[in-house]
mmCIF file of C-alpha atoms in Angstrom:
data_model
loop_
_atom_site.group_PDB
_atom_site.id
_atom_site.type_symbol
_atom_site.label_atom_id
_atom_site.label_comp_id
_atom_site.label_asym_id
_atom_site.label_seq_id
_atom_site.Cartn_x
_atom_site.Cartn_y
_atom_site.Cartn_z
ATOM 1 C CA MET A 1 8.461 30.174 -11.294
ATOM 2 C CA ASN A 2 9.203 33.179 -13.420
ATOM 3 C CA SER A 3 11.564 33.151 -16.379
ATOM 4 C CA SER A 4 14.262 35.046 -14.451
ATOM 5 C CA ALA A 5 14.382 32.349 -11.754
ATOM 6 C CA ILE A 6 14.462 29.611 -14.412
ATOM 7 C CA ASN A 7 17.328 31.377 -16.232
ATOM 8 C CA ASN A 8 19.283 31.689 -12.956
ATOM 9 C CA LYS A 9 18.721 28.014 -12.230
ATOM 10 C CA ASN A 10 19.794 27.029 -15.775
ATOM 11 C CA ASN A 11 22.912 29.219 -15.522
ATOM 12 C CA ARG A 12 23.813 27.611 -12.190
ATOM 13 C CA VAL A 13 23.367 24.082 -13.618
ATOM 14 C CA GLY A 14 25.405 25.033 -16.686
ATOM 15 C CA LEU A 15 28.198 26.469 -14.521
ATOM 16 C CA ILE A 16 28.266 23.362 -12.323
ATOM 17 C CA ALA A 17 28.403 21.122 -15.425
ATOM 18 C CA PHE A 18 31.203 23.229 -16.909
ATOM 19 C CA LEU A 19 33.215 23.123 -13.662
ATOM 20 C CA GLY A 20 32.656 19.358 -13.437
ATOM 21 C CA ALA A 21 33.930 18.881 -16.996
ATOM 22 C CA LEU A 22 36.929 21.120 -16.246
ATOM 23 C CA ALA A 23 37.704 19.084 -13.096
ATOM 24 C CA MET A 24 37.533 15.814 -15.067
ATOM 25 C CA LEU A 25 39.879 17.224 -17.706
ATOM 26 C CA GLY A 26 42.332 18.259 -14.978
ATOM 27 C CA MET A 27 42.155 14.804 -13.392
ATOM 28 C CA GLY A 28 42.834 13.266 -16.803
ATOM 29 C CA TYR A 29 46.049 15.262 -17.112
ATOM 30 C CA ALA A 30 47.052 14.502 -13.499
ATOM 31 C CA ALA A 31 46.351 10.760 -13.766
ATOM 32 C CA VAL A 32 49.638 9.764 -15.422
ATOM 33 C CA PRO A 33 52.016 11.603 -13.057
ATOM 34 C CA LEU A 34 49.954 10.538 -10.033
ATOM 35 C CA TYR A 35 50.018 6.904 -11.185
ATOM 36 C CA GLN A 36 53.799 7.077 -11.763
ATOM 37 C CA LEU A 37 54.277 8.532 -8.287
ATOM 38 C CA PHE A 38 52.086 5.790 -6.804
ATOM 39 C CA CYS A 39 54.093 3.080 -8.615
ATOM 40 C CA GLN A 40 57.438 4.558 -7.545
ATOM 41 C CA VAL A 41 56.395 4.780 -3.907
ATOM 42 C CA THR A 42 54.796 1.342 -3.671
ATOM 43 C CA GLY A 43 56.715 -0.675 -6.260
ATOM 44 C CA PHE A 44 53.347 -1.461 -7.874
ATOM 45 C CA GLY A 45 53.572 -3.036 -11.310
ATOM 46 C CA GLY A 46 57.213 -4.002 -10.823
ATOM 47 C CA THR A 47 58.417 -0.417 -10.570
ATOM 48 C CA THR A 48 61.890 -0.406 -9.045
ATOM 49 C CA GLN A 49 63.157 2.024 -6.458
ATOM 50 C CA ARG A 50 65.889 4.600 -6.977
ATOM 51 C CA ALA A 51 68.505 4.618 -4.221
ATOM 52 C CA SER A 52 71.445 6.794 -3.305
ATOM 53 C CA ALA A 53 74.928 5.465 -2.595
ATOM 54 C CA GLU A 54 74.285 6.212 1.088
ATOM 55 C CA GLU A 55 71.147 4.051 1.060
ATOM 56 C CA ALA A 56 73.130 1.281 -0.624
ATOM 57 C CA SER A 57 75.744 1.473 2.152
ATOM 58 C CA LEU A 58 73.005 1.155 4.774
ATOM 59 C CA ALA A 59 71.616 -1.872 2.944
ATOM 60 C CA GLU A 60 75.063 -3.461 2.847
ATOM 61 C CA ARG A 61 75.344 -3.045 6.626
ATOM 62 C CA ALA A 62 71.895 -4.628 6.976
ATOM 63 C CA ALA A 63 72.937 -7.448 4.644
ATOM 64 C CA ALA A 64 74.627 -9.160 7.582
ATOM 65 C CA SER A 65 71.137 -9.829 8.941
ATOM 66 C CA ALA A 66 70.287 -11.549 5.652
ATOM 67 C CA GLY A 67 72.813 -14.225 6.567
ATOM 68 C CA GLY A 68 74.460 -14.166 3.147
ATOM 69 C CA LYS A 69 71.214 -15.234 1.455
ATOM 70 C CA GLN A 70 71.479 -15.087 -2.305
ATOM 71 C CA ILE A 71 68.996 -14.450 -5.065
ATOM 72 C CA SER A 72 69.173 -14.935 -8.823
ATOM 73 C CA ILE A 73 68.713 -11.904 -11.066
ATOM 74 C CA ARG A 74 67.676 -12.482 -14.683
ATOM 75 C CA PHE A 75 68.333 -9.700 -17.180
ATOM 76 C CA ASP A 76 66.168 -9.037 -20.219
ATOM 77 C CA GLY A 77 66.597 -6.508 -23.037
ATOM 78 C CA ASN A 78 64.070 -5.527 -25.725
ATOM 79 C CA ILE A 79 63.611 -2.812 -28.314
ATOM 80 C CA ALA A 80 60.477 -1.230 -29.727
ATOM 81 C CA SER A 81 59.796 -2.003 -33.385
ATOM 82 C CA ASP A 82 60.798 1.528 -34.482
ATOM 83 C CA VAL A 83 64.266 1.401 -32.855
ATOM 84 C CA PRO A 84 66.909 -0.046 -35.216
ATOM 85 C CA TRP A 85 69.188 -1.158 -32.378
ATOM 86 C CA THR A 86 70.544 -4.379 -31.026
ATOM 87 C CA PHE A 87 70.118 -4.320 -27.237
ATOM 88 C CA LYS A 88 70.897 -7.119 -24.814
ATOM 89 C CA PRO A 89 72.362 -7.886 -21.396
ATOM 90 C CA GLU A 90 75.950 -9.107 -21.256
ATOM 91 C CA LEU A 91 74.900 -11.843 -18.804
ATOM 92 C CA ALA A 92 71.526 -13.564 -18.889
ATOM 93 C CA THR A 93 71.554 -14.233 -15.128
ATOM 94 C CA ASP A 94 73.636 -13.461 -12.071
ATOM 95 C CA THR A 95 73.443 -14.651 -8.481
ATOM 96 C CA ILE A 96 73.953 -11.920 -5.898
ATOM 97 C CA ARG A 97 73.914 -11.574 -2.127
ATOM 98 C CA ILE A 98 70.843 -9.757 -0.844
ATOM 99 C CA GLY A 99 71.757 -6.256 0.366
ATOM 100 C CA VAL A 100 75.063 -6.101 -1.494
ATOM 101 C CA ARG A 101 75.616 -3.802 -4.466
ATOM 102 C CA ASP A 102 76.203 -5.414 -7.820
ATOM 103 C CA ILE A 103 76.614 -4.178 -11.364
ATOM 104 C CA ALA A 104 75.228 -5.487 -14.622
ATOM 105 C CA PHE A 105 76.016 -4.345 -18.141
ATOM 106 C CA TYR A 106 73.834 -4.114 -21.213
ATOM 107 C CA THR A 107 75.146 -3.455 -24.718
ATOM 108 C CA ALA A 108 73.365 -1.394 -27.327
ATOM 109 C CA ARG A 109 74.297 -0.930 -30.967
ATOM 110 C CA ASN A 110 72.731 1.485 -33.452
ATOM 111 C CA ASN A 111 72.288 -0.538 -36.664
ATOM 112 C CA SER A 112 71.047 2.436 -38.701
ATOM 113 C CA ASN A 113 72.882 5.130 -40.644
ATOM 114 C CA VAL A 114 71.438 8.018 -38.576
ATOM 115 C CA PRO A 115 71.816 8.999 -34.921
ATOM 116 C CA ILE A 116 69.011 7.593 -32.754
ATOM 117 C CA THR A 117 68.067 8.774 -29.281
ATOM 118 C CA GLY A 118 66.329 6.213 -27.140
ATOM 119 C CA THR A 119 64.903 6.001 -23.672
ATOM 120 C CA ALA A 120 64.507 2.827 -21.673
ATOM 121 C CA THR A 121 61.432 1.781 -19.765
ATOM 122 C CA PHE A 122 61.832 -0.941 -17.190
ATOM 123 C CA ASN A 123 60.058 -3.263 -14.837
ATOM 124 C CA VAL A 124 60.755 -6.028 -12.378
ATOM 125 C CA GLU A 125 59.001 -9.369 -12.071
ATOM 126 C CA PRO A 126 57.538 -10.719 -9.908
ATOM 127 C CA GLU A 127 55.724 -7.470 -9.149
ATOM 128 C CA GLN A 128 55.964 -7.795 -5.372
ATOM 129 C CA THR A 129 59.773 -7.530 -5.579
ATOM 130 C CA GLY A 130 59.783 -4.127 -7.311
ATOM 131 C CA LYS A 131 59.846 -2.163 -4.065
ATOM 132 C CA TYR A 132 62.957 -4.066 -2.939
ATOM 133 C CA PHE A 133 64.939 -3.778 -6.173
ATOM 134 C CA ASN A 134 66.964 -0.552 -5.877
ATOM 135 C CA LYS A 135 68.923 1.078 -8.685
ATOM 136 C CA ILE A 136 71.719 3.449 -7.712
ATOM 137 C CA GLN A 137 72.922 4.216 -11.227
ATOM 138 C CA CYS A 138 71.210 3.280 -14.469
ATOM 139 C CA PHE A 139 71.259 4.167 -18.147
ATOM 140 C CA CYS A 140 67.466 4.255 -17.863
ATOM 141 C CA PHE A 141 67.618 7.493 -15.855
ATOM 142 C CA THR A 142 68.586 9.479 -18.989
ATOM 143 C CA GLU A 143 68.114 9.372 -22.761
ATOM 144 C CA GLN A 144 70.819 7.593 -24.747
ATOM 145 C CA THR A 145 71.973 8.828 -28.170
ATOM 146 C CA LEU A 146 73.873 6.392 -30.365
ATOM 147 C CA GLN A 147 75.586 7.490 -33.551
ATOM 148 C CA PRO A 148 75.343 5.318 -36.686
ATOM 149 C CA GLY A 149 77.082 1.987 -36.020
ATOM 150 C CA GLU A 150 78.021 2.993 -32.460
ATOM 151 C CA GLU A 151 78.025 0.318 -29.774
ATOM 152 C CA VAL A 152 78.087 1.133 -26.056
ATOM 153 C CA ARG A 153 78.185 -0.710 -22.730
ATOM 154 C CA MET A 154 75.634 0.613 -20.270
ATOM 155 C CA PRO A 155 75.865 -0.164 -16.541
ATOM 156 C CA VAL A 156 73.168 -0.721 -13.952
ATOM 157 C CA LEU A 157 74.340 -0.481 -10.344
ATOM 158 C CA TYR A 158 71.759 -2.062 -8.054
ATOM 159 C CA PHE A 159 71.011 -4.015 -4.885
ATOM 160 C CA VAL A 160 68.113 -5.993 -3.433
ATOM 161 C CA ASP A 161 66.959 -4.570 -0.093
ATOM 162 C CA PRO A 162 67.268 -7.083 2.781
ATOM 163 C CA ALA A 163 63.736 -6.043 3.821
ATOM 164 C CA ILE A 164 62.551 -8.458 1.112
ATOM 165 C CA LEU A 165 63.211 -11.291 3.584
ATOM 166 C CA ALA A 166 60.571 -9.930 5.992
ATOM 167 C CA ASP A 167 57.846 -9.661 3.337
ATOM 168 C CA GLU A 168 55.575 -12.720 3.372
ATOM 169 C CA ASN A 169 54.753 -12.177 -0.311
ATOM 170 C CA ALA A 170 58.348 -11.824 -1.493
ATOM 171 C CA LYS A 171 60.685 -13.659 0.898
ATOM 172 C CA ASP A 172 60.532 -16.972 -0.968
ATOM 173 C CA VAL A 173 61.178 -15.513 -4.428
ATOM 174 C CA GLU A 174 64.212 -17.235 -5.919
ATOM 175 C CA GLN A 175 64.645 -15.129 -9.072
ATOM 176 C CA ILE A 176 63.934 -11.516 -9.985
ATOM 177 C CA THR A 177 63.769 -10.457 -13.631
ATOM 178 C CA LEU A 178 64.941 -6.951 -14.553
ATOM 179 C CA SER A 179 63.591 -6.100 -17.994
ATOM 180 C CA TYR A 180 64.274 -3.048 -20.170
ATOM 181 C CA THR A 181 62.673 -1.930 -23.412
ATOM 182 C CA PHE A 182 64.221 0.861 -25.477
ATOM 183 C CA HIS A 183 61.868 3.258 -27.286
ATOM 184 C CA LYS A 184 62.654 6.214 -29.527
ATOM 185 C CA ALA A 185 62.806 9.331 -27.414
ATOM 186 C CA ILE A 186 60.062 11.835 -28.059
ATOM 187 C CA ASP A 187 61.490 14.827 -29.924
ATOM 188 C CA PRO A 188 60.244 17.955 -28.136
ATOM 189 C CA ALA A 189 60.606 19.928 -31.410
ATOM 190 C CA SER A 190 57.979 17.814 -33.172
#
């Protein structure tokens, strides 16, 4: 093989390696949004579903097929170590009818002397119930800014889809835990 053929072969291998590295970098950036999409669609990892008021009305009509079956909902509130807030549910547990909308309230208080903007992450346990736990309205959908010493009540409007009763892995669950953790919001200016 002459040196020109070897150079062409080396250039081709180098180009393929470069394109492979570029593809891996792109997949690294796409991994987080793709994983979030996967979790939202499947309820994997306790990710709840987001529902419209119309979907909630349909679930309430389907609730008749649930025969008035009830389920206990446990509420949990946490804060990251860098958030100087007090954050907790107003009720530790509530018993609701499957398919019927209910509302829960959390309270948050900024214990610092500066405004703090936080964002809540959430999950549902046991994991297999995440795809049936639907939130219509939630403080977790947007960032929350609390002024120094400010205390607020934050609602969560939700329902448990009656389809949970047809799922062999979830139909016998007696209690679902809805847990939130507040983190400082990432400042886009920094």
